[in-house]
PDB file of C-alpha atoms and ligand atoms in Angstrom:
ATOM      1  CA  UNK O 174       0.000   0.000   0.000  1.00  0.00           C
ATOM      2  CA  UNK O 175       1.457   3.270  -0.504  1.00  0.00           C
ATOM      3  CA  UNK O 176       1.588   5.607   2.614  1.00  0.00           C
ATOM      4  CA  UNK O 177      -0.915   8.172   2.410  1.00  0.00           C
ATOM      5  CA  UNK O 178      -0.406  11.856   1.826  1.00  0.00           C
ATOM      6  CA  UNK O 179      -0.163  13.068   5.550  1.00  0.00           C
ATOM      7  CA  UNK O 180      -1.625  16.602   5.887  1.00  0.00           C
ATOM      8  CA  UNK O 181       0.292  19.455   7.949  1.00  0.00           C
ATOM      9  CA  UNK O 182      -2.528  20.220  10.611  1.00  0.00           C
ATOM     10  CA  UNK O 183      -4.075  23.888  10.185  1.00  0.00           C
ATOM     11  CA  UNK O 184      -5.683  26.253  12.647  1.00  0.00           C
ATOM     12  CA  UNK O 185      -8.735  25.940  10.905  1.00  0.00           C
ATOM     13  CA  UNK O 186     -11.131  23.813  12.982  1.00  0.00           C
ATOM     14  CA  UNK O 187     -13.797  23.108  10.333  1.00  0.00           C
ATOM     15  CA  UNK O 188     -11.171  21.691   8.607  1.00  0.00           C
ATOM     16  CA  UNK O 189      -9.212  19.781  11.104  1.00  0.00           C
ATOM     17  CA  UNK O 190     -13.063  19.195  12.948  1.00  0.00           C
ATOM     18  CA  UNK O 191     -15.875  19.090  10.878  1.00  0.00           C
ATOM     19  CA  UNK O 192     -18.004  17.625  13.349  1.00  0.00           C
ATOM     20  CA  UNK O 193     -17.198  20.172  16.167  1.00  0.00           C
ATOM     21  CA  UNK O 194     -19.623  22.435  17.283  1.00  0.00           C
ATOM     22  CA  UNK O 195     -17.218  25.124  15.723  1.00  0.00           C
ATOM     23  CA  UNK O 196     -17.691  24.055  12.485  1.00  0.00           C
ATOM     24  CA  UNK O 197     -21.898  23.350  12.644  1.00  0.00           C
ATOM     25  CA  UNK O 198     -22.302  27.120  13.404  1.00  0.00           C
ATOM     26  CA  UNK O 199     -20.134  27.702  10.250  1.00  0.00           C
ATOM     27  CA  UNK O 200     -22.772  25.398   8.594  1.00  0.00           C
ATOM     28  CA  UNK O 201     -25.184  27.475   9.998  1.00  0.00           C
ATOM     29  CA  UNK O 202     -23.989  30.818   8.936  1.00  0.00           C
ATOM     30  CA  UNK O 203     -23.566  29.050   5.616  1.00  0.00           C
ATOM     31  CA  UNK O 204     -27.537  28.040   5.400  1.00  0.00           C
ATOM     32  CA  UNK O 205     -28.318  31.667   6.392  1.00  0.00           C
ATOM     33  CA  UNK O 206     -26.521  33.002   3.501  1.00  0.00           C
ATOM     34  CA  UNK O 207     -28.084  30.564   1.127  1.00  0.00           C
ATOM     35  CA  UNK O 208     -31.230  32.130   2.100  1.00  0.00           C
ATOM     36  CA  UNK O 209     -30.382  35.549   2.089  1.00  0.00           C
ATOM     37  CA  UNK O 210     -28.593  35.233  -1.855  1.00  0.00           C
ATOM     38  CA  UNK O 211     -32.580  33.844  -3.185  1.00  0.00           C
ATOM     39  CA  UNK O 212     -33.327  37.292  -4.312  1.00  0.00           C
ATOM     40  CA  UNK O 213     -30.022  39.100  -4.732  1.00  0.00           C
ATOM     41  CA  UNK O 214     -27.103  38.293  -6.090  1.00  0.00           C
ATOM     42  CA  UNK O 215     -23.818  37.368  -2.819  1.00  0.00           C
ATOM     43  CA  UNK O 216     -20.755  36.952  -4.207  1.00  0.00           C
ATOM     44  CA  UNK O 217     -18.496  38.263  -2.497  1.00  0.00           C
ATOM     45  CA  UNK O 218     -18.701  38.681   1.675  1.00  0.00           C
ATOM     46  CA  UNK O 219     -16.572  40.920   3.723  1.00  0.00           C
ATOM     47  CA  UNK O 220     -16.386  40.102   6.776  1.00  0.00           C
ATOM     48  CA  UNK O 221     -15.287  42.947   9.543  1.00  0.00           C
ATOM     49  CA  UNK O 222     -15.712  43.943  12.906  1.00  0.00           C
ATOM     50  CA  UNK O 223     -15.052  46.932  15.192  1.00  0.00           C
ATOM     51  CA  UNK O 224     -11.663  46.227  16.533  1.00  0.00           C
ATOM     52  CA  UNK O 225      -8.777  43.478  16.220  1.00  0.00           C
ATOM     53  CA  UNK O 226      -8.884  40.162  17.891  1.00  0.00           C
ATOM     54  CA  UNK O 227     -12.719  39.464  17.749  1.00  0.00           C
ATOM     55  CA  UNK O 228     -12.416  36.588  15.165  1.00  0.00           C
ATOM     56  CA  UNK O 229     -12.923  37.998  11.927  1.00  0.00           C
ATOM     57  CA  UNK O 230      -9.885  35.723  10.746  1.00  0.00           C
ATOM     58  CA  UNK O 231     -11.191  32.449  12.251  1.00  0.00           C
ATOM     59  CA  UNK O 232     -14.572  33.363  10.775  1.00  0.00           C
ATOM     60  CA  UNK O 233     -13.710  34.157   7.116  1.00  0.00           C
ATOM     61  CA  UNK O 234     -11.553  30.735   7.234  1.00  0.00           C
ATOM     62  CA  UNK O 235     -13.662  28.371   8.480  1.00  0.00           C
ATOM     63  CA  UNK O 236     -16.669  30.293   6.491  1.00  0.00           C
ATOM     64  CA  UNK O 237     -14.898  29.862   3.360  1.00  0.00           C
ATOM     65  CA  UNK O 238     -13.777  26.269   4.119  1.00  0.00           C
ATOM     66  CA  UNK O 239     -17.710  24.891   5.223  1.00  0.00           C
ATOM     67  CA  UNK O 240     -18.633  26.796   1.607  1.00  0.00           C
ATOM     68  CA  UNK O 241     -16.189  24.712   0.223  1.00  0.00           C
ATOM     69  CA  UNK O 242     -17.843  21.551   0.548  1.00  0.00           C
ATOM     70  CA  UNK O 243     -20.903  22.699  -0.493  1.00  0.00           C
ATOM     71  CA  UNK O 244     -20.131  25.042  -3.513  1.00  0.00           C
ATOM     72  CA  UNK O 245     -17.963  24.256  -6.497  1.00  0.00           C
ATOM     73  CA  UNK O 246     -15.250  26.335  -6.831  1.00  0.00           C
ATOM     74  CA  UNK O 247     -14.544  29.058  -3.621  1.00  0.00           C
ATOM     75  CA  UNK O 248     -12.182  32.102  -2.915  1.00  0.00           C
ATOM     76  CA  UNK O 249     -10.899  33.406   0.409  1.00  0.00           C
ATOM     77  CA  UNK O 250      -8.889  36.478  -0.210  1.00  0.00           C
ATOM     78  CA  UNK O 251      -7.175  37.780   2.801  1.00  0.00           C
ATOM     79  CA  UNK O 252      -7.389  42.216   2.108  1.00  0.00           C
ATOM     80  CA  UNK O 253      -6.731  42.793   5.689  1.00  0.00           C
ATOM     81  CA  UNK O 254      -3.175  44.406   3.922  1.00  0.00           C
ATOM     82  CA  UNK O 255      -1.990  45.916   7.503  1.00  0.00           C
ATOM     83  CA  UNK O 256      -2.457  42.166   9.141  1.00  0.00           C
ATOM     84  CA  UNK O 257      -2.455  39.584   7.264  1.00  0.00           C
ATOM     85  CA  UNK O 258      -2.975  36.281   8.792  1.00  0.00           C
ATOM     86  CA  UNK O 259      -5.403  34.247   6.337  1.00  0.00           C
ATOM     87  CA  UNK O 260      -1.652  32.401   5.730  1.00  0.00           C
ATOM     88  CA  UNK O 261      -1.156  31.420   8.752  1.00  0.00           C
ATOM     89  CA  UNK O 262      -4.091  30.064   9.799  1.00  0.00           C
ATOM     90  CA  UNK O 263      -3.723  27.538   6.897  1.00  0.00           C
ATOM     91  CA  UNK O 264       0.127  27.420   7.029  1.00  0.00           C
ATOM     92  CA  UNK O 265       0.946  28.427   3.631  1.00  0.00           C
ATOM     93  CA  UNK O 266       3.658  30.439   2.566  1.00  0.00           C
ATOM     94  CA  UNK O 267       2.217  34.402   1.666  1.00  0.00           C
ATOM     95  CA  UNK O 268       4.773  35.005  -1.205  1.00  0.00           C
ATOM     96  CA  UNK O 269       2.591  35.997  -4.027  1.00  0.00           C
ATOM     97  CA  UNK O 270      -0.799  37.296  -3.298  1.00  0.00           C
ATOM     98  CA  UNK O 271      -3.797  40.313  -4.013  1.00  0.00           C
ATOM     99  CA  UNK O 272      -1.178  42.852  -3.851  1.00  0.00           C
ATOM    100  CA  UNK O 273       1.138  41.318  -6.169  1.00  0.00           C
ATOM    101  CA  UNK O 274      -1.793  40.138  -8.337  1.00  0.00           C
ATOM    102  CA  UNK O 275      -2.977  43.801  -8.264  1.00  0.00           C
ATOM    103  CA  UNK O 276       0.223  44.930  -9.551  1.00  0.00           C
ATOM    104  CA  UNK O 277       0.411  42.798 -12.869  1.00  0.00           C
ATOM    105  CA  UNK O 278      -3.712  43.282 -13.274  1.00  0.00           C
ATOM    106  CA  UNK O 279      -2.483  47.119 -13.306  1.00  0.00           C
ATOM    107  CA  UNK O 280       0.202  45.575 -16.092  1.00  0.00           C
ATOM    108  CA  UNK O 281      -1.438  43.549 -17.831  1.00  0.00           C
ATOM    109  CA  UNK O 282      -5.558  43.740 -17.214  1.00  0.00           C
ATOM    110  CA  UNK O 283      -7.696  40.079 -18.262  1.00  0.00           C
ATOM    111  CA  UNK O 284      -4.616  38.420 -19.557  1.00  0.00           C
ATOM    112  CA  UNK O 285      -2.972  38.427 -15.961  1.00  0.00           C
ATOM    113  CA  UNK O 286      -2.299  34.683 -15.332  1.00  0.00           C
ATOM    114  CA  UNK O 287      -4.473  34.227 -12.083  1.00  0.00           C
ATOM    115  CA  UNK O 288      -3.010  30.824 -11.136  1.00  0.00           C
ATOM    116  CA  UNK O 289       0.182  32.044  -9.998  1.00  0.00           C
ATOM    117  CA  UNK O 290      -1.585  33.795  -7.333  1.00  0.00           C
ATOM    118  CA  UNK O 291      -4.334  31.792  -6.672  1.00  0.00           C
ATOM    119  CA  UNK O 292      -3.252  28.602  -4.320  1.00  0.00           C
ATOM    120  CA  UNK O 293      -5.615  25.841  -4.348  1.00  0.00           C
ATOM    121  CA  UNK O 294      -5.619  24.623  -0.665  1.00  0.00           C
ATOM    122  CA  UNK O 295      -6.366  20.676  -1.266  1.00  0.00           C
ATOM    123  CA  UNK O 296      -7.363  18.740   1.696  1.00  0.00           C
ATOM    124  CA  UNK O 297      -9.510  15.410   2.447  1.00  0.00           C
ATOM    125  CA  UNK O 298     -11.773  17.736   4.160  1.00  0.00           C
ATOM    126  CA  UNK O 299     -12.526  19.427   1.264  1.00  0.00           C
ATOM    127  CA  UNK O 300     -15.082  18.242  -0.772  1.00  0.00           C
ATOM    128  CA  UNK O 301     -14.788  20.734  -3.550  1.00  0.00           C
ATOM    129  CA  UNK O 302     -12.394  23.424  -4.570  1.00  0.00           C
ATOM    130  CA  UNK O 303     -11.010  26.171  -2.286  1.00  0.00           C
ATOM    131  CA  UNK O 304      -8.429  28.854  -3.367  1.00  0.00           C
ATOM    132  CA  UNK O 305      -6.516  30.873  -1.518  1.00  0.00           C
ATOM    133  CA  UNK O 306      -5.393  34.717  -1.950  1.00  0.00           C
ATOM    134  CA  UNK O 307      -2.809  35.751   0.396  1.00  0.00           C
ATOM    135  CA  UNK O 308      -2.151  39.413   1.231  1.00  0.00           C
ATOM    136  CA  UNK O 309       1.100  39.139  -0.857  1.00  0.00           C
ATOM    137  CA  UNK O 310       4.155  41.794  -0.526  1.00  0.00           C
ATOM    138  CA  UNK O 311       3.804  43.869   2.446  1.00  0.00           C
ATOM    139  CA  UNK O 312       2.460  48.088   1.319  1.00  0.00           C
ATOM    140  CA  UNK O 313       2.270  50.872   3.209  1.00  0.00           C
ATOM    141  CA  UNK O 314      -0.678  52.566   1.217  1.00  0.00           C
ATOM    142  CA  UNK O 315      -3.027  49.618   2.109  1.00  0.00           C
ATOM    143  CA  UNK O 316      -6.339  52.028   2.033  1.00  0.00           C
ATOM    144  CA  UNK O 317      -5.262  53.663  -1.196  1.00  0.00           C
ATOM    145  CA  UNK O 318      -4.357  50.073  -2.842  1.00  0.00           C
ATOM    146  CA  UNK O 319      -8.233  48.542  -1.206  1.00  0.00           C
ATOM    147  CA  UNK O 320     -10.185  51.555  -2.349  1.00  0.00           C
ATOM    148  CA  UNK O 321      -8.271  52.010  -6.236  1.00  0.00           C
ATOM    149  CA  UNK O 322     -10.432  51.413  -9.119  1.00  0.00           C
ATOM    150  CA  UNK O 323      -8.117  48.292 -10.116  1.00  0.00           C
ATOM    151  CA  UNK O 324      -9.077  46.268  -7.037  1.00  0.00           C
ATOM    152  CA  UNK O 325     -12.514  46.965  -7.934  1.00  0.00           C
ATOM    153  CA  UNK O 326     -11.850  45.807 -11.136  1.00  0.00           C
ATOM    154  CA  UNK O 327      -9.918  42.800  -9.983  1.00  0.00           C
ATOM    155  CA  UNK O 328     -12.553  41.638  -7.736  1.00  0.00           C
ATOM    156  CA  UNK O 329     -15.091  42.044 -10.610  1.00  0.00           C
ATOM    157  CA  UNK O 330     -12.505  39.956 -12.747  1.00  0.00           C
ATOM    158  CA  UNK O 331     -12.254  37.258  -9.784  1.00  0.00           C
ATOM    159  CA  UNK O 332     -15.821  36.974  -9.429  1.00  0.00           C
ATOM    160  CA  UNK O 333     -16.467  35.141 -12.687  1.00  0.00           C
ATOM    161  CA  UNK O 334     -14.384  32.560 -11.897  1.00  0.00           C
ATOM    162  CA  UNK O 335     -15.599  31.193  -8.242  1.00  0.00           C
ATOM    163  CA  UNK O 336     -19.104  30.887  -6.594  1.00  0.00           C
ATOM    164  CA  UNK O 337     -18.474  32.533  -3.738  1.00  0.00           C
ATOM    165  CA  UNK O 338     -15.521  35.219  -2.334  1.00  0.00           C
ATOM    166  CA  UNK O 339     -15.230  35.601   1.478  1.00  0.00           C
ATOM    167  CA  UNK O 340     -12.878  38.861   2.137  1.00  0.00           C
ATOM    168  CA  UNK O 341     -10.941  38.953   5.023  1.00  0.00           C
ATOM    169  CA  UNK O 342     -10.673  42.498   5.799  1.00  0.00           C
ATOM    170  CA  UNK O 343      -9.350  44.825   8.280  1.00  0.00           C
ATOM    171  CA  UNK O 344     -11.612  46.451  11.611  1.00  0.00           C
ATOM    172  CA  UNK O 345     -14.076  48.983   9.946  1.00  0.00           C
ATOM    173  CA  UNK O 346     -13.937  51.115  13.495  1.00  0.00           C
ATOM    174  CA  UNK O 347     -10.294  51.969  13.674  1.00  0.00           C
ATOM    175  CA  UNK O 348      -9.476  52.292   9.799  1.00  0.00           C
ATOM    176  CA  UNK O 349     -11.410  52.848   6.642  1.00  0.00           C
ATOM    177  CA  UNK O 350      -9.748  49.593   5.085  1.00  0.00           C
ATOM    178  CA  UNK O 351     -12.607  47.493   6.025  1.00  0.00           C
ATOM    179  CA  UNK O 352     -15.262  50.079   5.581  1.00  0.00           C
ATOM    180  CA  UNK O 353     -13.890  50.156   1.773  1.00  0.00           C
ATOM    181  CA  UNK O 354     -13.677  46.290   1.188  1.00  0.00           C
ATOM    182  CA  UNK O 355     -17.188  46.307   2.280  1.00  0.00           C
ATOM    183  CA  UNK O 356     -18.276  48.891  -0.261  1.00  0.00           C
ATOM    184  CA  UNK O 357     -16.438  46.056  -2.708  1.00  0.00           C
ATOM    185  CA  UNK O 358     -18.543  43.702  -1.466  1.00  0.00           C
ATOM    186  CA  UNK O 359     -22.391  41.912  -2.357  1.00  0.00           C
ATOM    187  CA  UNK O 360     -22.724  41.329   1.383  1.00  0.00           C
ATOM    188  CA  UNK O 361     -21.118  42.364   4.640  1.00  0.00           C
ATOM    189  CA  UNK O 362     -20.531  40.476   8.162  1.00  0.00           C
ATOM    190  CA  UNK O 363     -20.014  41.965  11.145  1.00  0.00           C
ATOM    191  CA  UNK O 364     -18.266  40.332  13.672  1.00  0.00           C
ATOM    192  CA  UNK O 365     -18.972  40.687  17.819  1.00  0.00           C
ATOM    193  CA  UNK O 366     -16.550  39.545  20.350  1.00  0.00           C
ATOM    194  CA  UNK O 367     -18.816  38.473  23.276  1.00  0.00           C
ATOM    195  CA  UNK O 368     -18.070  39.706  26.681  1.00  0.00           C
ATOM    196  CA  UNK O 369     -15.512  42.025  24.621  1.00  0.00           C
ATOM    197  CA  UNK O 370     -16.649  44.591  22.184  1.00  0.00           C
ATOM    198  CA  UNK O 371     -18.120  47.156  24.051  1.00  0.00           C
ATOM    199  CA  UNK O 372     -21.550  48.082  22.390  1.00  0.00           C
ATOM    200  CA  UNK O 373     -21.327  51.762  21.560  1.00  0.00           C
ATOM    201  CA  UNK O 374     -17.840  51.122  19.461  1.00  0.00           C
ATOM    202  CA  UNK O 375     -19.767  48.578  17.568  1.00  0.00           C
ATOM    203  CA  UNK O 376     -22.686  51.034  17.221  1.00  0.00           C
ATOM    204  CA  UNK O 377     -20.145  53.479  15.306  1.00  0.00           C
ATOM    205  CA  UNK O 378     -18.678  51.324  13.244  1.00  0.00           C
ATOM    206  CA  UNK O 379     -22.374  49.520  12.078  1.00  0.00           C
ATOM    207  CA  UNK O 380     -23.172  53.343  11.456  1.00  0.00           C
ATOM    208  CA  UNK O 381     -20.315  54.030   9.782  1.00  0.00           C
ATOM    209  CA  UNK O 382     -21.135  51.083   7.505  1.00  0.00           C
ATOM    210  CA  UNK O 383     -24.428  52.178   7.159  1.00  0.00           C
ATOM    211  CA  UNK O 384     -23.156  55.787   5.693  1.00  0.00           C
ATOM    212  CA  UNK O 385     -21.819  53.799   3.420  1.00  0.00           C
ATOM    213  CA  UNK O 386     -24.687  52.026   2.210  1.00  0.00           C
ATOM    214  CA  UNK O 387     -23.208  48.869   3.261  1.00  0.00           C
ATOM    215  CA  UNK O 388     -25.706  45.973   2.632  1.00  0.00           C
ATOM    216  CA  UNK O 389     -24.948  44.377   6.452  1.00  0.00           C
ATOM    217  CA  UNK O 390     -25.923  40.791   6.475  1.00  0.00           C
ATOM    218  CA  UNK O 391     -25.825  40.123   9.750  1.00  0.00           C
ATOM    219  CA  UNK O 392     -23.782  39.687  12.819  1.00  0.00           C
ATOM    220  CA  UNK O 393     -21.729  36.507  13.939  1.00  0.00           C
ATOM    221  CA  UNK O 394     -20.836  36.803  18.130  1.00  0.00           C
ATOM    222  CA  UNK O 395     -18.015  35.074  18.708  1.00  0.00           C
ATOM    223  CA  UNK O 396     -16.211  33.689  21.563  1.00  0.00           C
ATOM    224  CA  UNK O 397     -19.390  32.667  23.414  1.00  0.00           C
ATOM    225  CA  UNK O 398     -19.473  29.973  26.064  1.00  0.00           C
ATOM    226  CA  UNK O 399     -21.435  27.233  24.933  1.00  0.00           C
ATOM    227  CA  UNK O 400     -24.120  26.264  27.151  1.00  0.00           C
ATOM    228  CA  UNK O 401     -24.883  22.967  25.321  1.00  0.00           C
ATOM    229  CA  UNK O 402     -23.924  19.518  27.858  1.00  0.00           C
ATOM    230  CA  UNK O 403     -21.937  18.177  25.520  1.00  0.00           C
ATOM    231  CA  UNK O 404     -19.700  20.659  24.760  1.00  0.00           C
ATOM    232  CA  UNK O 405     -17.038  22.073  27.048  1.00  0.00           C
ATOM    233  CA  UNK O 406     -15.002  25.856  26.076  1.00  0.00           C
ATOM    234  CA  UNK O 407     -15.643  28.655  23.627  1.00  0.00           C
ATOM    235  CA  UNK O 408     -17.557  28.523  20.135  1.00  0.00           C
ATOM    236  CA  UNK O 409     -19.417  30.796  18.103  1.00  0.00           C
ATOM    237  CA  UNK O 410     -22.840  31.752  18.474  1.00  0.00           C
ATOM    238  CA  UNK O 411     -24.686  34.009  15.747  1.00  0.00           C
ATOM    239  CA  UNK O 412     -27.371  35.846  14.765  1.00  0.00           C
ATOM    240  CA  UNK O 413     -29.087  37.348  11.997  1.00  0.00           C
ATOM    241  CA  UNK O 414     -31.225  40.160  11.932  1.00  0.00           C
ATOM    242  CA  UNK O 415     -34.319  38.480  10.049  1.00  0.00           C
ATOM    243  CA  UNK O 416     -34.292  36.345  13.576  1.00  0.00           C
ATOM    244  CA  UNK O 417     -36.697  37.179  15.753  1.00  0.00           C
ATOM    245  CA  UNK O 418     -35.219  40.522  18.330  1.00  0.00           C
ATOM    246  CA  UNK O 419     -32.640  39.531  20.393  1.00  0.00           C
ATOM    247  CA  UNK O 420     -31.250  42.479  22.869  1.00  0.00           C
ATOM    248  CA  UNK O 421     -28.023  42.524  21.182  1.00  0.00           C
ATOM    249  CA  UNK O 422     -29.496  42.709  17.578  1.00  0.00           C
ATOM    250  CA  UNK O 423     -31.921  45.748  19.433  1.00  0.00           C
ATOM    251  CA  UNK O 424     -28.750  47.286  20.469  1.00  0.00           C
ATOM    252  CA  UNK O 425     -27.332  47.647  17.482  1.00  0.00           C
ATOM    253  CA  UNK O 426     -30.300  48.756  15.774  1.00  0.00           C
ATOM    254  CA  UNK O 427     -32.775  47.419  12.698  1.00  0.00           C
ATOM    255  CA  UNK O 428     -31.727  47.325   8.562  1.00  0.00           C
ATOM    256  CA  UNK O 429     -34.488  49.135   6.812  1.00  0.00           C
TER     257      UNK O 429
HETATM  258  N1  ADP T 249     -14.182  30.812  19.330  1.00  0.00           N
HETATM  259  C1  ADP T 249     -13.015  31.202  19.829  1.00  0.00           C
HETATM  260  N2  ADP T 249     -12.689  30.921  21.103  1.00  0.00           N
HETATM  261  C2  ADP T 249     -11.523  31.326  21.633  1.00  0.00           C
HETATM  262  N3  ADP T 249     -10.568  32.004  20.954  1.00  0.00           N
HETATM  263  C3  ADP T 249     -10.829  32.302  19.684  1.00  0.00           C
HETATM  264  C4  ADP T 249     -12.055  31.923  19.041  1.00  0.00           C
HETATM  265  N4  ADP T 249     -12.025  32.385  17.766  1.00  0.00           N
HETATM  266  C5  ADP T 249     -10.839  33.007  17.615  1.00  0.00           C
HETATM  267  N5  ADP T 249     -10.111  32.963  18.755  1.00  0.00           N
HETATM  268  C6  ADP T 249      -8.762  33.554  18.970  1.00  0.00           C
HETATM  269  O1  ADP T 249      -8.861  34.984  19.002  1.00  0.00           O
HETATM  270  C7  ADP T 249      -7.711  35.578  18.471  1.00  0.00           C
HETATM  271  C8  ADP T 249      -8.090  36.574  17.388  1.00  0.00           C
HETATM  272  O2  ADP T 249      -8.696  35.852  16.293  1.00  0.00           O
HETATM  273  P1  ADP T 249      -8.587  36.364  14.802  1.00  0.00           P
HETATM  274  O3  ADP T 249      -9.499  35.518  14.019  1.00  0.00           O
HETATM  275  O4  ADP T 249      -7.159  36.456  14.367  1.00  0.00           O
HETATM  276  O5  ADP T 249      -9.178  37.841  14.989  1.00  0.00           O
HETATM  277  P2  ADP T 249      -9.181  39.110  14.013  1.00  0.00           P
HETATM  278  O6  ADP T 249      -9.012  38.604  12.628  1.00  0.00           O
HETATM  279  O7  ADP T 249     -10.516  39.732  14.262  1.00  0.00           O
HETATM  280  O8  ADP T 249      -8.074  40.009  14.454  1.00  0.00           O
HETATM  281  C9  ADP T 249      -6.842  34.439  17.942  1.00  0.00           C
HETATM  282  O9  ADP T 249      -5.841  34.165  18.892  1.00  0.00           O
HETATM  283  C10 ADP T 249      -7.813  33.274  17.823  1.00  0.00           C
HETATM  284  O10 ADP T 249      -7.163  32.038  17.979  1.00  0.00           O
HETATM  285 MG1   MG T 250      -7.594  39.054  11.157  1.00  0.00          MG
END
């Protein structure tokens, strides 16, 4: 028999754990945006939060990789340019990525070859295909590179090619970066840290959003204790805002 293919563990537990509770809220969040692309078009999903450290990174990765085994062909592109981590949460190398990519669109437009930047992340707990898009070489003009016409472009480009995009993107309360990948975006996230994010931070930055006409999906709390028997530590609990009231979706006030 030849010896199998052994697989460097990741950090991502819906890959590593696709029956831990982790990885069924993933499935969950996953349902809920099935439903809410029936009458408009989600591509591409930013996901952001207030501040650093609530989980946007462990949400976009295990969101992307629970899409994976249900769509055909999905992209995670990590555009949060001042901290990129996507990388290292799968433990890949981030040599080439969007910036890079960006640079020879700018060159080159449609006839850019895509697969040198695009890194198929194969896995036996991937059903179907999932690509990767690292941050790529390190800028210092990360807002003016997320909010130039070529990204917009790019993104528009990328889209034709994969089912779904989750964005990785930077806090939309401190910077504008992730304000401006959710303007780039079909759909955004926004991400709570429970017991952490104190509510009238979160309240600017879902305004702030909302200036922007930002078409907010919904709101994943993460770092919840789960009450369940079973299940010991932290997970993820979420909510959407077609639920019915919860205080923290009051708190944070109603979509029109
Ligand atoms: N459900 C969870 N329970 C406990 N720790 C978590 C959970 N989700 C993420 N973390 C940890 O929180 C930290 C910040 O997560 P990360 O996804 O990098 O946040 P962000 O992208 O918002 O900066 C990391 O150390 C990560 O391992
Ligand atoms: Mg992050």
């Amino acid at each position: 028999m030849p010896k199998t293919k052994e697989y460097e563990k990741t950090g991502v537990i819906s890959l590593e754990e696709p029956e831990s509770v982790q990885a069924e809220m993933h499935r969950l969040i996953r349902t809920r945006l099935e439903y809410a692309s029936i009458d408009s078009e989600l591509k591409i999903i930013n996901i952001t939060s207030s501040t650093a450290n609530e989980a946007k990174t462990t949400t976009a990765c295990n969101l992307a990789v629970v899409l994976a085994n249900k769509l055909s062909r999905v992209l995670l592109i990590d555009l949060d340019l001042r901290n990129p981590s996507c990388h290292r949460a799968f433990k890949v190398k981030n040599e080439l990525g969007i910036t890079d990519m960006l640079v020879d669109y700018a060159h080159n437009g449609d006839e850019l070859d895509k697969n040198k930047y695009l890194n198929q992340f194969k896995h036996p707990n991937i059903v179907n295909e999932l690509y990767l898009l690292t941050a790529g070489t390190q800028v210092i003009n990360t807002t003016e590179i997320i909010g130039s016409n070529k990204m917009k472009d790019l993104l528009k480009l990328l889209k034709q090619y994969f089912d779904m995009i989750i964005i990785d993107s930077a806090p939309s309360g401190v910077v504008v970066d992730g304000i401006i990948t959710s303007t780039l975006s079909d759909g955004t996230i926004f991400v709570l840290e429970s017991n952490r994010t104190k509510i009238d931070v979160a309240q600017k930055a879902v305004n702030q959003l909302r200036n922007f006409k930002i078409n907010l999906l919904g709101v994943v709390l993460t770092k919840t204790k789960y009450k369940a028997r079973n299940y010991n530590g932290y997970s993820y609990y979420y909510y959407y805002r077609d639920k019915k009231a919860s205080n923290t979706s009051k708190s944070l006030g109603k979509d029109k």
